[in-house]
Short mmCIF file of C-alpha atoms in Angstrom, two decimals:
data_model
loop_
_atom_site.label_atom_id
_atom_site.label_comp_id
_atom_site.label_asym_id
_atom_site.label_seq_id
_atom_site.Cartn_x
_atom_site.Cartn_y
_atom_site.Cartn_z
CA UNK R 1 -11.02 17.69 55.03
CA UNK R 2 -10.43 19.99 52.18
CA UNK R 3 -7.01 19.34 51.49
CA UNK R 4 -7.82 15.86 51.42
CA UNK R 5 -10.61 16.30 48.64
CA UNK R 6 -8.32 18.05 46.89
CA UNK R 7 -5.70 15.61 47.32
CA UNK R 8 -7.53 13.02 46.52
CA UNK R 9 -8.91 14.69 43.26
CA UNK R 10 -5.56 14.97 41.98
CA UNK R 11 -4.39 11.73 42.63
CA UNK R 12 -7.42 10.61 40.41
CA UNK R 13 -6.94 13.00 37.76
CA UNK R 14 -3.63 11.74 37.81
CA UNK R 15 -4.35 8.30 37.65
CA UNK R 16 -7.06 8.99 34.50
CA UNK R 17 -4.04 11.01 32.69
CA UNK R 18 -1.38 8.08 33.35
CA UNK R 19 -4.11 5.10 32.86
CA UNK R 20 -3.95 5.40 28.81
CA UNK R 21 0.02 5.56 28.82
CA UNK R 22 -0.13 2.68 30.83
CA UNK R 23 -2.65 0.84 28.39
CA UNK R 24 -0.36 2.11 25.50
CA UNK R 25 3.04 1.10 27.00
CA UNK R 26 2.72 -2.97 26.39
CA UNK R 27 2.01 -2.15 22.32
CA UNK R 28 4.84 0.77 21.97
CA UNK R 29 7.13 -2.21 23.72
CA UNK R 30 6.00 -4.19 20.66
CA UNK R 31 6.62 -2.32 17.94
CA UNK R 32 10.23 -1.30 19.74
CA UNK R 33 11.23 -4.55 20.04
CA UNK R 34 9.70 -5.85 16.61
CA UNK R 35 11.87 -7.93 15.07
CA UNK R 36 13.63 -9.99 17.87
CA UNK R 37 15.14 -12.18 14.97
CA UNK R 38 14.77 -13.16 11.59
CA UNK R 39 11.67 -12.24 9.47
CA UNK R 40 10.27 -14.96 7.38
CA UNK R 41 8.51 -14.13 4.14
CA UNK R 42 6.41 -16.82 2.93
CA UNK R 43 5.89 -17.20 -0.97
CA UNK R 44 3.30 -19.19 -1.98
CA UNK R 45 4.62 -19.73 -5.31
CA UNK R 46 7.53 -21.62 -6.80
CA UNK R 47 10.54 -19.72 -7.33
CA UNK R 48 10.66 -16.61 -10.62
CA UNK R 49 7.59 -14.44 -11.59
CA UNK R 50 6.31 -11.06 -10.24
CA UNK R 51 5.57 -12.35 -6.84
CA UNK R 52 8.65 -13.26 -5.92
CA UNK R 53 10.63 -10.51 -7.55
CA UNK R 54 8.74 -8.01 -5.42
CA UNK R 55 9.02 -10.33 -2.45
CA UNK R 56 12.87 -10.06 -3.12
CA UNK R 57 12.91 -6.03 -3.78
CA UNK R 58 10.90 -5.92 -0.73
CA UNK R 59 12.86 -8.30 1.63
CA UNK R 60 15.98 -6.61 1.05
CA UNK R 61 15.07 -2.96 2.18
CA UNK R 62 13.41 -4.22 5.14
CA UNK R 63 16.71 -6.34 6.18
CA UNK R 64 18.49 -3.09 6.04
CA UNK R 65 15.37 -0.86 8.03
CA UNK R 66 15.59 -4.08 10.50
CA UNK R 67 19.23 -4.30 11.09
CA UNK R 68 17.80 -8.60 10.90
CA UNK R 69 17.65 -11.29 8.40
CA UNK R 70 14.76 -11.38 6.10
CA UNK R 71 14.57 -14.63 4.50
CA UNK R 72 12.17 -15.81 1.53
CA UNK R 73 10.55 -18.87 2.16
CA UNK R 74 8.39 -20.86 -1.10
CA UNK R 75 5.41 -22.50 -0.18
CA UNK R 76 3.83 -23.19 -3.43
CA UNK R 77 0.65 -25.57 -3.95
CA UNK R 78 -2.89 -25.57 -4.12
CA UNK R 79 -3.21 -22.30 -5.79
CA UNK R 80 -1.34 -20.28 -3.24
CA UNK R 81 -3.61 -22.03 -0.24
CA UNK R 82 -0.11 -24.25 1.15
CA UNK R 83 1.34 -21.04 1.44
CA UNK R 84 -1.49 -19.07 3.19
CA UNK R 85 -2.24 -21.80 5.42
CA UNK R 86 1.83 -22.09 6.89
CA UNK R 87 0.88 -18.47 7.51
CA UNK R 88 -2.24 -18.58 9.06
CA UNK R 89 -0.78 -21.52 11.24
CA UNK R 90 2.49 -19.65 12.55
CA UNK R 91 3.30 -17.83 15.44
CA UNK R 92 1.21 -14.56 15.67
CA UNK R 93 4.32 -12.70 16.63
CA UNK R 94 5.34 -11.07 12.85
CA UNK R 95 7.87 -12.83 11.94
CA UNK R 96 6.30 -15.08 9.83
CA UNK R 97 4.20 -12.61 7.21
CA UNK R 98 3.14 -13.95 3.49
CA UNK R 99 3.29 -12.10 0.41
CA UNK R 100 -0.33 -12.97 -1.41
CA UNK R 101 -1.93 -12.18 -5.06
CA UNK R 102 -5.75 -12.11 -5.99
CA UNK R 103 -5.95 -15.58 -5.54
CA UNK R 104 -6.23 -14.96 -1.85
CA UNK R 105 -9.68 -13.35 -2.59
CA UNK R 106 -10.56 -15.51 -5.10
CA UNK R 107 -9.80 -19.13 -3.18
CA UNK R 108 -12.85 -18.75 -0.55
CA UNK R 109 -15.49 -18.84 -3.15
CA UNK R 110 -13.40 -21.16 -5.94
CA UNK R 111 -12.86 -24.08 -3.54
CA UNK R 112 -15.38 -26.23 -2.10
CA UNK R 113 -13.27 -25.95 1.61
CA UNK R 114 -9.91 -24.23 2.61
CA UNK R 115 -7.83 -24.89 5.91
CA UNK R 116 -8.37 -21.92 7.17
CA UNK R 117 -10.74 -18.93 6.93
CA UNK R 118 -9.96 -16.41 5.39
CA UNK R 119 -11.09 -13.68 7.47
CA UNK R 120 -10.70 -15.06 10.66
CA UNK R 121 -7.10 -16.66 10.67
CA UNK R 122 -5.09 -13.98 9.04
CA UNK R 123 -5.34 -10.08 9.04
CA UNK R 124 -4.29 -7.72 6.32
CA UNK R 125 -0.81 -5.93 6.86
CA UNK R 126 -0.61 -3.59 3.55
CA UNK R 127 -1.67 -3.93 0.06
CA UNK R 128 2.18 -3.08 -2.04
CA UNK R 129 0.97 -3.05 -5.46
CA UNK R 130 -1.44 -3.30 -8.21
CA UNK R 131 -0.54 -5.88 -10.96
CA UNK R 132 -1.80 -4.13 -14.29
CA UNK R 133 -3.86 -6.74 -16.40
CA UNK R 134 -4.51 -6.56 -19.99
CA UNK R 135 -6.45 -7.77 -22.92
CA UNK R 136 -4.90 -8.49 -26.17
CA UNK R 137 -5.71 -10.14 -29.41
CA UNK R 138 -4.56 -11.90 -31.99
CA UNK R 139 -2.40 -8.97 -34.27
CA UNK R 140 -5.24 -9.38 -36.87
CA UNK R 141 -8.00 -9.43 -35.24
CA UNK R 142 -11.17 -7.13 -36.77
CA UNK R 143 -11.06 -4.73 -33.85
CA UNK R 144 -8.81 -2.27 -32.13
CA UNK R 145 -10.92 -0.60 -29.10
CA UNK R 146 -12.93 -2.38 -26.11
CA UNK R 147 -15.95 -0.93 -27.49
CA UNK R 148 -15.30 -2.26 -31.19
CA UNK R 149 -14.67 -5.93 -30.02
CA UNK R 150 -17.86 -6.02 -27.76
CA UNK R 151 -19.52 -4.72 -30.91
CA UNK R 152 -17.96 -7.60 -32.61
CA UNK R 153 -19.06 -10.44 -30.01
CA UNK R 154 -22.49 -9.13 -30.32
CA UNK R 155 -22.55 -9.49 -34.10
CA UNK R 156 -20.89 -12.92 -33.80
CA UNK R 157 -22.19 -14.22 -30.71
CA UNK R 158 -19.65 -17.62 -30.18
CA UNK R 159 -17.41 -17.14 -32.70
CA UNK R 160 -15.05 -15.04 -30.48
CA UNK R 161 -13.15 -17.37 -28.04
CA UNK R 162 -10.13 -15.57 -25.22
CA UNK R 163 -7.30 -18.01 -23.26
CA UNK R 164 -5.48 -17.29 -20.04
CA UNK R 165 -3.08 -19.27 -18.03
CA UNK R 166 -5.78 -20.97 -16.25
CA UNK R 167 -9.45 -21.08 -15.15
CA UNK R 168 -9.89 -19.62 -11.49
CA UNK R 169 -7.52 -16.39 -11.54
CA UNK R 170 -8.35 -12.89 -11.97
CA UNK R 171 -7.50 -13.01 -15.58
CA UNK R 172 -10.36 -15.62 -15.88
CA UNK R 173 -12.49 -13.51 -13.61
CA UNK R 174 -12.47 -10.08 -15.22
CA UNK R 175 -13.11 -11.05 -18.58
CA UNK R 176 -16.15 -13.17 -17.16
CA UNK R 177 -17.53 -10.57 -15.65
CA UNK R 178 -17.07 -7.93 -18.67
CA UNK R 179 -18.91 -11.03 -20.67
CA UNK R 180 -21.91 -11.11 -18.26
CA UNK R 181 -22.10 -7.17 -18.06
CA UNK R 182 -22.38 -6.89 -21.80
CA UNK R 183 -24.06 -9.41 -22.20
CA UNK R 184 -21.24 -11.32 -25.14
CA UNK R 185 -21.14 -14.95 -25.89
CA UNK R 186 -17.24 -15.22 -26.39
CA UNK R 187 -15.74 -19.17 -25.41
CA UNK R 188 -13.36 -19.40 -23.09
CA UNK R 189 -10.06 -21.62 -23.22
CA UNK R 190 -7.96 -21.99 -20.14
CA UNK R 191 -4.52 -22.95 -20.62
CA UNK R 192 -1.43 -24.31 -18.30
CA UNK R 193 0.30 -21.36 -17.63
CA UNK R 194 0.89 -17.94 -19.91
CA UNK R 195 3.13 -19.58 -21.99
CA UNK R 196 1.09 -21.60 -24.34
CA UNK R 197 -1.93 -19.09 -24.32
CA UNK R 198 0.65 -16.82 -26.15
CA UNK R 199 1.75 -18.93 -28.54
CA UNK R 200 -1.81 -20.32 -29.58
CA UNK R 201 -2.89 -16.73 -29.75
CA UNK R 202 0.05 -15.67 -31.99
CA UNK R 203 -0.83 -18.51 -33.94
CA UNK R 204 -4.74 -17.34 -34.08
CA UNK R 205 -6.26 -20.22 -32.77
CA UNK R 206 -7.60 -17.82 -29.80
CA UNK R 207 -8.91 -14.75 -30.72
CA UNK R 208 -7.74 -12.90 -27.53
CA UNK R 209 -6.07 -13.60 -24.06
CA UNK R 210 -6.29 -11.66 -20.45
CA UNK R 211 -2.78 -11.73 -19.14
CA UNK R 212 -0.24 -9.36 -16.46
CA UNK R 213 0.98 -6.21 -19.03
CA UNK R 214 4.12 -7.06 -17.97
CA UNK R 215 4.03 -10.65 -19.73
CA UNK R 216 2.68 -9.42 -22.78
CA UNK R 217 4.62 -6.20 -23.80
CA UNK R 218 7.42 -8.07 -25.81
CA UNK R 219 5.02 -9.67 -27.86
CA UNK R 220 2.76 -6.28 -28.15
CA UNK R 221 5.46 -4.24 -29.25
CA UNK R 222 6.90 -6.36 -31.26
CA UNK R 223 3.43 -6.10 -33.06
CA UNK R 224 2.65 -10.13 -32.71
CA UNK R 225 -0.16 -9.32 -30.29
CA UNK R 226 -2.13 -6.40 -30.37
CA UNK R 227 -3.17 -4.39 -27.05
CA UNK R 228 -7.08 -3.81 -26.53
CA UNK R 229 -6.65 -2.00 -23.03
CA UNK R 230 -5.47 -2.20 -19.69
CA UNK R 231 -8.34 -3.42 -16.43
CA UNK R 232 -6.39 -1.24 -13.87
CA UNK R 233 -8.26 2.43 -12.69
CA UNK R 234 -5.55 4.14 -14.34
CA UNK R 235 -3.51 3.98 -17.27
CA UNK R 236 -0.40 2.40 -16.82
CA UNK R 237 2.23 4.40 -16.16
CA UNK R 238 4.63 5.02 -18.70
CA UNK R 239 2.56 4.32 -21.70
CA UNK R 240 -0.40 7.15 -20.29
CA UNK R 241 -0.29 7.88 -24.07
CA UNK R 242 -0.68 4.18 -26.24
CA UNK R 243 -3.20 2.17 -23.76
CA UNK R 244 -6.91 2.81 -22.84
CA UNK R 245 -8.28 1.12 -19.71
CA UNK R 246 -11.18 -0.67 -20.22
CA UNK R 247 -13.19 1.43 -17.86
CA UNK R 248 -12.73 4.50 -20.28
CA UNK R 249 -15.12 2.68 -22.56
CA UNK R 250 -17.08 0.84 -19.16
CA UNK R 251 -17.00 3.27 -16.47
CA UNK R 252 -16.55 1.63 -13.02
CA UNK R 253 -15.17 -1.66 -14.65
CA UNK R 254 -12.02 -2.21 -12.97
CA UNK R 255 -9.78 -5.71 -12.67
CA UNK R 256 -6.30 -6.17 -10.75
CA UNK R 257 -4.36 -8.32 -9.48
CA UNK R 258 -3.15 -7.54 -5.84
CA UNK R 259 0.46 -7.91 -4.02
CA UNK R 260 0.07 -7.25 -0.15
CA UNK R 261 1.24 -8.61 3.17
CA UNK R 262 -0.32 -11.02 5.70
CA UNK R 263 -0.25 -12.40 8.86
CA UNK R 264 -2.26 -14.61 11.56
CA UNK R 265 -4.62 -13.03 13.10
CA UNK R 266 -3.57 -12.12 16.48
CA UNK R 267 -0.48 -10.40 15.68
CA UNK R 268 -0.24 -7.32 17.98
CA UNK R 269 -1.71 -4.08 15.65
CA UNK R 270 1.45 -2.39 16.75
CA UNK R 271 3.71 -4.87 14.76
CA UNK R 272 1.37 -4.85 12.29
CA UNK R 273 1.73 -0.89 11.65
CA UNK R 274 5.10 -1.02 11.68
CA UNK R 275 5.83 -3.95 8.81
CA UNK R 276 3.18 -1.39 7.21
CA UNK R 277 4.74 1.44 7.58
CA UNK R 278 7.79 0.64 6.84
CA UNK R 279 7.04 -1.26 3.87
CA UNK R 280 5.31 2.22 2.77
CA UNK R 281 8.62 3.73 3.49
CA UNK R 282 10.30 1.25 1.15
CA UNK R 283 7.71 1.80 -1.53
CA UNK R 284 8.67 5.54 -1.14
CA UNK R 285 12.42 4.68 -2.65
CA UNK R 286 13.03 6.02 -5.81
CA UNK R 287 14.83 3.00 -6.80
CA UNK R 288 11.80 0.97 -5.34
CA UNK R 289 8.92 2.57 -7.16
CA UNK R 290 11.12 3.01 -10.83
CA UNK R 291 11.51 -0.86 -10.51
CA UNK R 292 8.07 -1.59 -10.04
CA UNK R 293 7.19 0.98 -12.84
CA UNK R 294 9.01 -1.12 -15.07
CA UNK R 295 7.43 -4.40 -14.14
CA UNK R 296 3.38 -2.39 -14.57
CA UNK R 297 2.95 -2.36 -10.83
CA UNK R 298 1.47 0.56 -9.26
CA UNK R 299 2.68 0.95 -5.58
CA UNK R 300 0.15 1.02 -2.89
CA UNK R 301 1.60 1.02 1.18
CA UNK R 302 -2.18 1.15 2.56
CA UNK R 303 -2.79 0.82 6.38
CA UNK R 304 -3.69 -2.61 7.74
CA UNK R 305 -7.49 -1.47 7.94
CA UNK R 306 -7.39 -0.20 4.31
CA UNK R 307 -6.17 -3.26 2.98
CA UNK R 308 -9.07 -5.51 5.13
CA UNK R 309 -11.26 -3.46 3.77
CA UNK R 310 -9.96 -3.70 -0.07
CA UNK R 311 -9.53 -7.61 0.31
CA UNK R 312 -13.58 -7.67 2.09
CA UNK R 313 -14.21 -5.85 -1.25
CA UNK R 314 -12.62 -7.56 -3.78
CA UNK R 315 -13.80 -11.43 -1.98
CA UNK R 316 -17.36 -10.05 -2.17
CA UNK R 317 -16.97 -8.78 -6.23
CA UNK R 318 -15.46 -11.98 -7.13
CA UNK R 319 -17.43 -14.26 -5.78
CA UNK R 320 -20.79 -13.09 -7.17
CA UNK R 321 -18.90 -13.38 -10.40
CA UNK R 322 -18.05 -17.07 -9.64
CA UNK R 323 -21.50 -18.24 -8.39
CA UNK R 324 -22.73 -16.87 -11.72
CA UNK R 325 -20.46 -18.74 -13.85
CA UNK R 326 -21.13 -21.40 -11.58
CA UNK R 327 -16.82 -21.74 -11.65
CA UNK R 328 -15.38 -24.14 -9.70
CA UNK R 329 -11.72 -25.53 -9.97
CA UNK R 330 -12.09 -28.38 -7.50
#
């Protein structure tokens, strides 16, 4: 009768010690045989830009982690919402993923209704990079620092005006929300695209414009603009020593513009660690992280839970800022 106790105890600590394995062995066989065939990167843009540069730098180094075809895939329209919604619609299997911007946390609360909802259709995969923003102003403009021109506004409430390459982005965004936290009349223009917001600026019919870094260093250094500061947490990297943030003069005040990976909801977690993990390994590249220096993106690779939690964040900031202004762009 002992022996059998015994026996019998062992097979059931046995069976508790194997049970997890067992639980565990159906999402390791994921992961190992993640990806079966070609990967699919959607792009909700039209071809050229940041976006689709890092979608390309990207897409490459996986192919060659993969050992399978990673093909890029545009899907522009709506304000990146065609794009997200092929995404949110495909197979949740990972190998259809999109490539996103801030517009993905902006759309909920700018648009009366989307296909899909945001939170409950797709899942965060991993945040790649911030896009550096930054304010600049007309080369003569009366003021040099954030804290001069805000100093300015107040003195001549409506007689400042700023541009960007259209009403709804992050660009828009953060410089409404600096407006409402300091409390500065300053008119807004939106324009169709960067483009023609540089050129009226240069011609000082704006006073200022919010725009990527990366789109406005030519004209900056060739002294036709002149830099105010950068929205990111940190300086951007390579000029540490020429550009203030804005939240050196604000505290706390800080703007980007995301770059991450989704997919639908219901893709197995372990294929969603692994295109996380080894898109972190690709970020890790030398090669990788001196390119996106150059374009003012600051690499991320944050877990799948980080990044839900960053986009939760940033949908939640943005849209208090939009029911405020009372912005809509449909």
């Amino acid at each position: 009768m002992r022996q059998t106790l015994r026996f019998t105890r062992r097979l059931t600590l046995a069976a508790m010690m194997t049970l997890p394995l067992l639980l565990a062995a159906p999402r390791l066989a994921h992961a190992q045989e993640f990806p079966k065939g070609p990967v699919k990167i959607i792009i909700p843009f039209t071809a050229g830009g940041p976006t689709d540069t890092v979608g390309r730098l990207i897409a490459q180094k996986l192919q060659d982690i993969w050992g399978q075809t990673v093909i890029i895939d545009y899907k522009p329209g709506a304000g990146t919402v065609i794009g997200v919604d092929f995404v949110a619609r495909a197979p949740a299997d990972g190998h259809v993923i999109g490539l996103v911007n801030a517009a993905f946390t902006v759309n909920p609360s700018l648009r009366s209704s989307l296909p899909y909802d945001t939170q409950k259709d797709i899942r965060g995969v991993t945040q790649i990079a911030d896009m550096q923003l930054a304010l600049v102003a007309r080369a003569d403009a009366p003021f040099n620092t954030v804290q001069e021109m805000i100093a300015y506004a107040r003195r001549n409430p409506g007689k400042l005006s700023y541009g960007n390459a259209g009403a709804g982005g992050t660009t828009h965004l953060a410089m409404e929300l600096l407006k409402k936290n300091e409390k500065v009349d300053i008119l807004y223009s939106p324009f169709k695209g960067s483009a023609p917001a540089h050129t009226e600026l240069i011609a000082g019919r704006i006073d200022m414009m919010t725009d990527p870094f990366l789109s406005v260093m030519p004209y900056v250094k060739a002294n036709r603009m002149k830099m105010i500061a950068t929205f990111g947490d940190k300086r951007v990297a390579g000029y540490e020593s020429q550009y203030p943030t804005v939240n050196e003069t604000l505290p706390g005040f800080v703007a980007s513009s995301l770059l991450g990976f989704i997919a639908p909801a219901g893709t197995p977690d372990a294929i969603v660690r692994k295109i996380a993990a080894d898109t972190a390994t690709v970020l890790r590249m030398p090669d990788i992280r001196a390119r996106l220096q150059d374009m003012a993106l600051a690499p991320v690779g944050s877990s799948p839970e980080q990044f839900d939690a960053f986009i939760a964040s940033e949908m939640q900031k943005w849209s208090k800022v939009i029911a405020d202004g009372n912005i809509r762009i449909d």
